[in-house]
CSV table of C-alpha atoms and ligand atoms in Angstrom, one decimal:
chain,number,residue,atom,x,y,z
Z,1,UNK,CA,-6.0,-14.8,67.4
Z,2,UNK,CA,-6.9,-18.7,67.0
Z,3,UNK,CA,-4.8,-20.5,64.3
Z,4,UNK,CA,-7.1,-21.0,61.5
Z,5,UNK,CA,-7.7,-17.1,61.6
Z,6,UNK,CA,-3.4,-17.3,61.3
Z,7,UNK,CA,-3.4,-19.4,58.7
Z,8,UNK,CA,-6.5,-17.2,56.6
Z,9,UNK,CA,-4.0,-14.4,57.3
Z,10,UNK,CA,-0.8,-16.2,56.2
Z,11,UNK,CA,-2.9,-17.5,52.8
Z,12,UNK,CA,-4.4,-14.2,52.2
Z,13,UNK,CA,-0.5,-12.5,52.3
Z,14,UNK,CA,0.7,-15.8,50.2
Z,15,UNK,CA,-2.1,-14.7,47.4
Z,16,UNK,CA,-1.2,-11.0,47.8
Z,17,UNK,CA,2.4,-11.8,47.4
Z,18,UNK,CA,1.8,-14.0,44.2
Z,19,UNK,CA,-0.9,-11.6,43.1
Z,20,UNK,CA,1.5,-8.9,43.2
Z,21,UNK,CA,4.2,-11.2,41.5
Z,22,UNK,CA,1.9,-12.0,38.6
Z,23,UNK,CA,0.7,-7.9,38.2
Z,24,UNK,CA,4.2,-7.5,38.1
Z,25,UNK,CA,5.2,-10.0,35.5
Z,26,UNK,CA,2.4,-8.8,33.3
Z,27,UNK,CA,3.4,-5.1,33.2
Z,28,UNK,CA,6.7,-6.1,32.6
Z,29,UNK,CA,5.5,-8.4,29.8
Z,30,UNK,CA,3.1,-5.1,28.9
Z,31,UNK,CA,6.1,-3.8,27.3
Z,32,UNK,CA,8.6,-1.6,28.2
Z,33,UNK,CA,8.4,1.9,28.8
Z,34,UNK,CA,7.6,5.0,26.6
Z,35,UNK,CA,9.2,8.0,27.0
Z,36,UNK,CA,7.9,11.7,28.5
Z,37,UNK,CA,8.9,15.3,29.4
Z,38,UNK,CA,9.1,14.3,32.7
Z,39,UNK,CA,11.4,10.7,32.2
Z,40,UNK,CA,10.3,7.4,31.5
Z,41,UNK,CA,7.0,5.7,32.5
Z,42,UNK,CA,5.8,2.0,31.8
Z,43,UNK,CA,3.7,1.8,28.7
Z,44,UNK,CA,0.6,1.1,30.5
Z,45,UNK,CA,0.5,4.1,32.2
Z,46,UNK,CA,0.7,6.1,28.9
Z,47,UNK,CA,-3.3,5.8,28.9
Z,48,UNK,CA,-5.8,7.3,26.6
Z,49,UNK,CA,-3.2,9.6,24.1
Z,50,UNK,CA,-4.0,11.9,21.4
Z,51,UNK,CA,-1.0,11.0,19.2
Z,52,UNK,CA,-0.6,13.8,17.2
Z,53,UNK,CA,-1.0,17.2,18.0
Z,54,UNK,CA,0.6,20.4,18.7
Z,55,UNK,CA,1.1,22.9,21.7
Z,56,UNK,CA,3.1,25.5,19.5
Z,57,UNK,CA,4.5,26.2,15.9
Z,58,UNK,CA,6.9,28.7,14.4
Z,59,UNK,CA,6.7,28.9,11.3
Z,60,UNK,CA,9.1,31.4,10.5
Z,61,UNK,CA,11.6,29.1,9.1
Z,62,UNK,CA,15.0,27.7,10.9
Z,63,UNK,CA,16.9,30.9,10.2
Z,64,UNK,CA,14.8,32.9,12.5
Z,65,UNK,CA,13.0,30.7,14.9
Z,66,UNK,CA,14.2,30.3,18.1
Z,67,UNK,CA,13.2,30.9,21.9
Z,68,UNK,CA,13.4,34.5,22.1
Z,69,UNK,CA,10.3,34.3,19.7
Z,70,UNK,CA,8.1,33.5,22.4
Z,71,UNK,CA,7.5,34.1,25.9
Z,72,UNK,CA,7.2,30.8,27.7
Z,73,UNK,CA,4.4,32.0,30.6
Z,74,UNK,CA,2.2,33.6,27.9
Z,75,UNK,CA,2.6,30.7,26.2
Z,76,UNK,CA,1.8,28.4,28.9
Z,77,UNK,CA,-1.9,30.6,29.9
Z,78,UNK,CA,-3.1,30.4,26.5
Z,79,UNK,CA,-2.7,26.5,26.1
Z,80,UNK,CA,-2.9,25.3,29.7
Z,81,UNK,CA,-6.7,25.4,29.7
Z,82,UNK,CA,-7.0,23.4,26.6
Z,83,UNK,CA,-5.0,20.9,28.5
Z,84,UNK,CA,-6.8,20.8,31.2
Z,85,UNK,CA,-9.7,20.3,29.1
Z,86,UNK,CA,-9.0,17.3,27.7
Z,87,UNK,CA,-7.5,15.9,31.1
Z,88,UNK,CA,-11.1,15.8,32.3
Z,89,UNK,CA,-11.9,14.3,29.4
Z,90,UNK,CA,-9.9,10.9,30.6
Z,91,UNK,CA,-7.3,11.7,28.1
Z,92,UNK,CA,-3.6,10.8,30.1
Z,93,UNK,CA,-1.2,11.7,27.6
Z,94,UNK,CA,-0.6,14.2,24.4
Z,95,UNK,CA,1.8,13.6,21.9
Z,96,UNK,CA,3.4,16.7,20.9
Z,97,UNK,CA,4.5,16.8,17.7
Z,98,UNK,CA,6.9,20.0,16.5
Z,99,UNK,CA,9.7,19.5,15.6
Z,100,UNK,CA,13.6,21.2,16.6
Z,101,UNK,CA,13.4,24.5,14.4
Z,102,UNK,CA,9.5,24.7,14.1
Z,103,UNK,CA,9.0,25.5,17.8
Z,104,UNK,CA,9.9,22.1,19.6
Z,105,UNK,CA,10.3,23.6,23.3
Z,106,UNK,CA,11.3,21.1,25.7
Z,107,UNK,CA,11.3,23.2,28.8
Z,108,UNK,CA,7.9,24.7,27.7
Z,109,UNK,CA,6.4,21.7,27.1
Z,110,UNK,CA,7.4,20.8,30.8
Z,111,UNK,CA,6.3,23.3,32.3
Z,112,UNK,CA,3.1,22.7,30.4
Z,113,UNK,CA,2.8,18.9,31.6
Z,114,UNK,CA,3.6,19.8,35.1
Z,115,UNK,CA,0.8,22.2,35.2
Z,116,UNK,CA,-1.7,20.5,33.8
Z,117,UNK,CA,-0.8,16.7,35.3
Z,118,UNK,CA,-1.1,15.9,31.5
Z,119,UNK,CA,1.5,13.5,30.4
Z,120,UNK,CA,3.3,14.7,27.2
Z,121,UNK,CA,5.7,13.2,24.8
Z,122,UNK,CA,8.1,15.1,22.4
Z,123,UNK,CA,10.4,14.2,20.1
Z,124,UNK,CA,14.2,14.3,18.3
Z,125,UNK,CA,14.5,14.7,13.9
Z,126,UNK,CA,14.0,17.1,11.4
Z,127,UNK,CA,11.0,18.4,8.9
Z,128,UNK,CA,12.4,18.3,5.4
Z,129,UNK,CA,9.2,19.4,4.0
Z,130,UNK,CA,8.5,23.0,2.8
Z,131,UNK,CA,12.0,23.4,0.3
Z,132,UNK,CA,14.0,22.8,3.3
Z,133,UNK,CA,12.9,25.6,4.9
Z,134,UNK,CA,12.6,24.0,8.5
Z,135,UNK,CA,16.2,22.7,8.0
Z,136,UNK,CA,18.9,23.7,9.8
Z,137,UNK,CA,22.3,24.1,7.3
Z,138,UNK,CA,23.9,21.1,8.8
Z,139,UNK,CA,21.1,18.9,7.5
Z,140,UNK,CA,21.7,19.6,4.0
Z,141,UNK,CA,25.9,19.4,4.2
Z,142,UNK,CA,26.0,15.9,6.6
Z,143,UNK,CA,25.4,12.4,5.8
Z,144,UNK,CA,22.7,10.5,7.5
Z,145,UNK,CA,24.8,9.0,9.6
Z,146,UNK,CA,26.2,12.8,11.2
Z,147,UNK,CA,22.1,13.9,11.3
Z,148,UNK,CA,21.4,10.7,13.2
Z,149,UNK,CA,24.5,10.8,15.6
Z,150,UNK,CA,22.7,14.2,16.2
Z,151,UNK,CA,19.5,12.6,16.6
Z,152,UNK,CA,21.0,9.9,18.8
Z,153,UNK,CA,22.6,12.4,21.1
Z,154,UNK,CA,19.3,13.7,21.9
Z,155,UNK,CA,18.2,10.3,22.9
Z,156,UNK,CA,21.0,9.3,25.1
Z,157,UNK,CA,21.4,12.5,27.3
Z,158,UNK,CA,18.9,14.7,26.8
Z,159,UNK,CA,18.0,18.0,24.4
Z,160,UNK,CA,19.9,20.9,25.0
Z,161,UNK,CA,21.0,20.3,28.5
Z,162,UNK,CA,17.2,20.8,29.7
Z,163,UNK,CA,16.7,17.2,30.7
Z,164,UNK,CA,14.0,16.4,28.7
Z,165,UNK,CA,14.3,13.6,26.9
Z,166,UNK,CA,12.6,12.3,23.0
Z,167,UNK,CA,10.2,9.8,22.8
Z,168,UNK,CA,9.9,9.5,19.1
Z,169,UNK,CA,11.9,10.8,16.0
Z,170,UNK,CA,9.8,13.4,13.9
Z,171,UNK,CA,10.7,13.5,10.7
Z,172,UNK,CA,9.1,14.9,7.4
Z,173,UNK,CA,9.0,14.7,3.3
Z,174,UNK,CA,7.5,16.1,0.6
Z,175,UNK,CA,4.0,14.3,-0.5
Z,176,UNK,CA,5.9,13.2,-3.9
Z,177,UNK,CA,8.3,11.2,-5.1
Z,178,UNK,CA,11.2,11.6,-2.7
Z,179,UNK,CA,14.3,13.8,-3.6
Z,180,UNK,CA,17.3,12.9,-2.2
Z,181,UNK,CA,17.3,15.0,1.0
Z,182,UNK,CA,13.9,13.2,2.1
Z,183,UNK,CA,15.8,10.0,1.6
Z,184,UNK,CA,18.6,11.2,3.9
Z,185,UNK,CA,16.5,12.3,6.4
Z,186,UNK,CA,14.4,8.8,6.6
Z,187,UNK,CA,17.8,7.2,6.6
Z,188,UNK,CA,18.9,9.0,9.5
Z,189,UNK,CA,15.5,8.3,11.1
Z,190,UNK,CA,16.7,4.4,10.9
Z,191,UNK,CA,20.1,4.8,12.2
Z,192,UNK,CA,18.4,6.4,14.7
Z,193,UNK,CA,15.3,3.7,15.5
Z,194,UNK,CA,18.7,1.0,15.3
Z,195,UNK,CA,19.8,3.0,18.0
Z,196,UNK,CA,17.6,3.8,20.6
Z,197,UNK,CA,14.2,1.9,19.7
Z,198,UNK,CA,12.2,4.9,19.1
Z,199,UNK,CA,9.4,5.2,16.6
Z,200,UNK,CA,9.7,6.8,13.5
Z,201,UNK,CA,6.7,9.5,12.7
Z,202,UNK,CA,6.7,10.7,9.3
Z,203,UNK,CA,4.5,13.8,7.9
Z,204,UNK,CA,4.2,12.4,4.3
Z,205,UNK,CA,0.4,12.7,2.9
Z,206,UNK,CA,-0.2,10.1,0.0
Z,207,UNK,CA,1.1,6.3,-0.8
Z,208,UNK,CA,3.9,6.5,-3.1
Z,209,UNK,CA,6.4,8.6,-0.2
Z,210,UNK,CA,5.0,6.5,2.7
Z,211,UNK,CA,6.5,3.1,0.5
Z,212,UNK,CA,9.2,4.6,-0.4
Z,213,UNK,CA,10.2,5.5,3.0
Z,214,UNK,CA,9.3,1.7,3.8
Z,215,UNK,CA,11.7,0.7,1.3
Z,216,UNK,CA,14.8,2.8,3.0
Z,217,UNK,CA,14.0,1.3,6.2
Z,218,UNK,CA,14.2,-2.3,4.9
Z,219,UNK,CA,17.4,-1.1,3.3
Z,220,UNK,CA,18.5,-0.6,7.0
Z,221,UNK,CA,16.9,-3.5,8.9
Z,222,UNK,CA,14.2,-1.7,10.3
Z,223,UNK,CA,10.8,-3.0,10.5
Z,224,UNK,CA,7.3,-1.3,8.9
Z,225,UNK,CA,6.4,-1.2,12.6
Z,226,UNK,CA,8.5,1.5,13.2
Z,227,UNK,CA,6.9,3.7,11.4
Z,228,UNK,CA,4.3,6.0,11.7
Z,229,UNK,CA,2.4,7.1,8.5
Z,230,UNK,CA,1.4,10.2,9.3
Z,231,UNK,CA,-0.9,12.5,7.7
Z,232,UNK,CA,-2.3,9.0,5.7
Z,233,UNK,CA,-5.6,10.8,5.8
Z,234,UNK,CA,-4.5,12.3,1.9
Z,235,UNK,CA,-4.5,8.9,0.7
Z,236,UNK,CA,-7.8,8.3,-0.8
Z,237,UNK,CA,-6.9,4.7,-1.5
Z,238,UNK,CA,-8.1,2.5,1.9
Z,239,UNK,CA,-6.7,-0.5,0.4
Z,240,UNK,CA,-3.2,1.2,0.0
Z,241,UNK,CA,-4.1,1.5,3.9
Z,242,UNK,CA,-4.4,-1.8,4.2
Z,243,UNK,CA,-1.2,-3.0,2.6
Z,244,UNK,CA,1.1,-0.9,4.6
Z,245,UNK,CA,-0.9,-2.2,7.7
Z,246,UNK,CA,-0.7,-5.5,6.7
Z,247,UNK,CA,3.4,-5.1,6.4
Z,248,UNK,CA,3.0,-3.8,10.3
Z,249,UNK,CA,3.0,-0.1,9.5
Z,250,UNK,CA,1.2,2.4,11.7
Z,251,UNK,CA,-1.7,4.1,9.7
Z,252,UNK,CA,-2.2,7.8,11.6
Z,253,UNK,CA,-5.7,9.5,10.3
Z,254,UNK,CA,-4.6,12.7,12.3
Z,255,UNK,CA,-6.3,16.0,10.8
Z,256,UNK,CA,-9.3,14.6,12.5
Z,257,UNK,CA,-12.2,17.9,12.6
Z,258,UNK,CA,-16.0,18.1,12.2
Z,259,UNK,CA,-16.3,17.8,8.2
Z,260,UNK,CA,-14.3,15.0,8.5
Z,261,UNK,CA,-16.5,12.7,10.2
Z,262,UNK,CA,-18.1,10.0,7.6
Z,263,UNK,CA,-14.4,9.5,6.0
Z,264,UNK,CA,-12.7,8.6,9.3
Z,265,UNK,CA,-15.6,6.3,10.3
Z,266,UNK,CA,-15.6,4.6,7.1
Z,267,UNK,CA,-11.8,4.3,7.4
Z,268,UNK,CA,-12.3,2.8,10.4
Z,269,UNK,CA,-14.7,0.5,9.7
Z,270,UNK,CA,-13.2,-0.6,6.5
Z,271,UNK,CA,-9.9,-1.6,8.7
Z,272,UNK,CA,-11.9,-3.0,11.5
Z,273,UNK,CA,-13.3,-5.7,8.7
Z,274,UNK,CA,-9.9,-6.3,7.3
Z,275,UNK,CA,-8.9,-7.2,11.1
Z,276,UNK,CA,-6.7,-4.1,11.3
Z,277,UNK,CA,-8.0,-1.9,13.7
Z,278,UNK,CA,-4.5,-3.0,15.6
Z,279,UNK,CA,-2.8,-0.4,13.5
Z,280,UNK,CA,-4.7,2.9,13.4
Z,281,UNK,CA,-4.1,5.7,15.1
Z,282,UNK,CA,-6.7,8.9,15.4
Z,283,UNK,CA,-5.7,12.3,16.5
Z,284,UNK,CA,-6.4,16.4,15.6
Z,285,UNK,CA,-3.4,17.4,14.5
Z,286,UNK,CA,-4.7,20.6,16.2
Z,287,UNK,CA,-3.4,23.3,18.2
Z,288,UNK,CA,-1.5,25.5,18.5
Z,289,UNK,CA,0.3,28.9,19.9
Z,290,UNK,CA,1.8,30.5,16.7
Z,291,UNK,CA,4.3,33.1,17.5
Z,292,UNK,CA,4.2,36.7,16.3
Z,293,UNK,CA,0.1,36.6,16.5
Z,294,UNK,CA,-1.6,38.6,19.0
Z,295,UNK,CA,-2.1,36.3,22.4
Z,296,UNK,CA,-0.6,33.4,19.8
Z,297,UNK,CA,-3.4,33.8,17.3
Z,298,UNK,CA,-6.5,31.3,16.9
Z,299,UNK,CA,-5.9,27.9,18.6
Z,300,UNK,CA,-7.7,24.7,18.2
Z,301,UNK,CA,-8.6,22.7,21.6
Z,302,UNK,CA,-8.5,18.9,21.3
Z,303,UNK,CA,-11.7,17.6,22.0
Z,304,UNK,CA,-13.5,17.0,18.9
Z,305,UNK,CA,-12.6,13.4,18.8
Z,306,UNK,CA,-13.9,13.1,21.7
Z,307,UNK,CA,-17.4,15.1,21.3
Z,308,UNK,CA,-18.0,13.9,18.1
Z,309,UNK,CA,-16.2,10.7,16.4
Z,310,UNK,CA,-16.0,8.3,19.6
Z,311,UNK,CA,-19.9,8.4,19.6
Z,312,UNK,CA,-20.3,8.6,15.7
Z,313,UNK,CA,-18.1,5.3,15.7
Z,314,UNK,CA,-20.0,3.9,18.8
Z,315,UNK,CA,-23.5,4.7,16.8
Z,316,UNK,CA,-21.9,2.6,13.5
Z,317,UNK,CA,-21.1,-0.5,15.6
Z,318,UNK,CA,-18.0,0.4,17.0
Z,319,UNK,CA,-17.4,-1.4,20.6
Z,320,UNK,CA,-16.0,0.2,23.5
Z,321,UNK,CA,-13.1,-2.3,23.1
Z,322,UNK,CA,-12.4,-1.6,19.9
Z,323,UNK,CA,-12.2,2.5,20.9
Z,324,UNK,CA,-10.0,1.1,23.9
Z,325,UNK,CA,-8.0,-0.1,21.1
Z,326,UNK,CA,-7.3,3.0,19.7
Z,327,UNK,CA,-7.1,5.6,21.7
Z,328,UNK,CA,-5.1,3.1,24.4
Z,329,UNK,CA,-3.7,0.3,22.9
Z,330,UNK,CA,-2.4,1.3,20.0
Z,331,UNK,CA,-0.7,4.3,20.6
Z,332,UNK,CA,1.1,2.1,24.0
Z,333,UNK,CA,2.0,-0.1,21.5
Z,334,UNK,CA,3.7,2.3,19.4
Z,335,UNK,CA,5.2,4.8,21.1
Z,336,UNK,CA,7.0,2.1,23.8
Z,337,UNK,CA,10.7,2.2,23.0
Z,338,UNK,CA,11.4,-1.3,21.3
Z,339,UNK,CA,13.4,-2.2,18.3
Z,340,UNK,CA,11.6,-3.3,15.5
Z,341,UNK,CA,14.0,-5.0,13.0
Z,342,UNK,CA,13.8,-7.4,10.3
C,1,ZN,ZN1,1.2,17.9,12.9
């Protein structure tokens, strides 16, 4: 080997090495980790993510529900192909969003992920919606302090013994005014974001809960960009939209189906003009196994965002960048474990 050849060789491993260096100083930059079934994983390899659906839902009510409603392999034939279905679809990760006593099952959702090579994320916190019906007695007795150390728990070593760890708190209120319990419940679901960086996704429906709950979280330090208003879709006000977005909240259209096309397309648009596409998140909210029904009853697959809004918002002036935006970037950006404060 002659010497310049060497010294080609010796630059080319000099530019490998700082190439490496630099990929490896921008994923770290690229933000911290978010959090699956199967452990942690950088943000960036989170992927394309539906961020809110569902693989299974009991809704029997938190006096009955429990694991001896279903059986986990029937379970896992019925919703594996819907899985795989969207894995081909480029889709890397699916957010699963049921909560402890409406079906959360942390060793079904493994076996799920590990079946389907789909990554999926589930979470710790209660559903206070429904008359407290999804409650477990504890949560109406304790402080929010108790619920969170509960919550908290979860987060440091695991649910339940299985291993599996949360990668968001899940909580829920009424789509009114909130009573006192909701306010307990969001409470506890900022202890818990102080504590372990994870985001906050609330089911709450129309504008006056989703501020409220800003308001508590304020009272506790935590930032709006904790917080996932979820179900925002029942706000017909965009610019309401906008003014949570603007305060760095997370804006989650997520009952995405057919008839819903010209509304979420508008929505997007109208937040793509205000310069907050940043902050939007799409999903089906669809789904799921529902135990009791023959063969689980009728499930929804999870590829209508894919068949028919992506291309509806492409054919309305939507770039590809700005789609990378939100089915990518955004929910990496929320889901990474990170403490927003004030
Ligand atoms: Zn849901």
């Amino acid at each position: 080997m002659s010497l310049s050849c060497r010294k080609i060789i010796s630059r080319i491993r000099n530019g490998a090495i700082v190439l490496i260096f630099l990929l490896l100083l921008s994923c770290s930059n690229d933000n911290g980790t978010v959090i699956t079934v199967n452990g942690e994983i950088p943000a960036g390899a989170m992927g394309k993510t539906l961020h809110h659906e569902h693989l299974l839902v009991d809704f029997i009510g938190a006096d009955s529900t429990g694991y001896n409603r279903w059986n986990k392999d029937s379970v896992v034939n019925k919703v594996l192909p819907y899985l795989i279905e969207i894995k081909k679809l480029g889709y890397k990760t699916l957010v699963e969003c049921t909560p402890a006593y409406l079906g959360r099952d942390p060793q079904l959702m493994k076996m799920l992920s590990e079946e389907s090579g789909l990554q999926l994320i589930t979470n710790t916190g209660y559903y206070s919606a429904v008359e407290s019906k999804y409650l477990p007695p504890h949560a109406l007795r304790e402080t929010a302090e108790e619920i969170a150390e509960r919550w908290i728990d979860e987060a440091r070593n695991g649910i339940e013994g299985t291993g599996v760890f949360p990668g968001f708190i899940k909580i829920s209120v009424e789509n009114k005014p909130l009573e006192q319990i909701h306010r307990k419940i969001a409470g506890a679901a900022a202890i818990t974001h102080k504590a372990t960086g994870l985001v906050i996704m609330s089911h709450t429906g129309t504008a006056t809960p989703a501020f409220q709950q800003l308001e508590i979280l304020k009272n506790y330090g935590v930032h709006p960009s904790a917080f996932i208003w979820t179900h925002a879709q029942n706000e017909t006000d965009f610019e309401k939209h906008a003014e949570a977005a603007m305060r760095g909240a997370w804006i989650a259209f997520d009952g995405f189906s057919a008839d819903q096309i010209d509304r979420y397309v508008d929505f997007a648009i109208y937040m793509k003009k205000q310069g907050l596409l940043n902050r939007i998140l799409f999903s089906h909210d669809g789904g799921w196994y529902r135990p009791g029904e023959p063969n689980g009853g009728n499930f929804r697959g999870f590829t209508e965002i894919e068949e028919l809004l992506i291309p509806e918002l492409r054919k309305k002036g939507v770039s590809q960048q700005d789609i990378l935006q939100l089915f990518v970037m955004n929910p990496k950006d929320a889901f990474q474990v990170r403490y927003r404060l004030l």
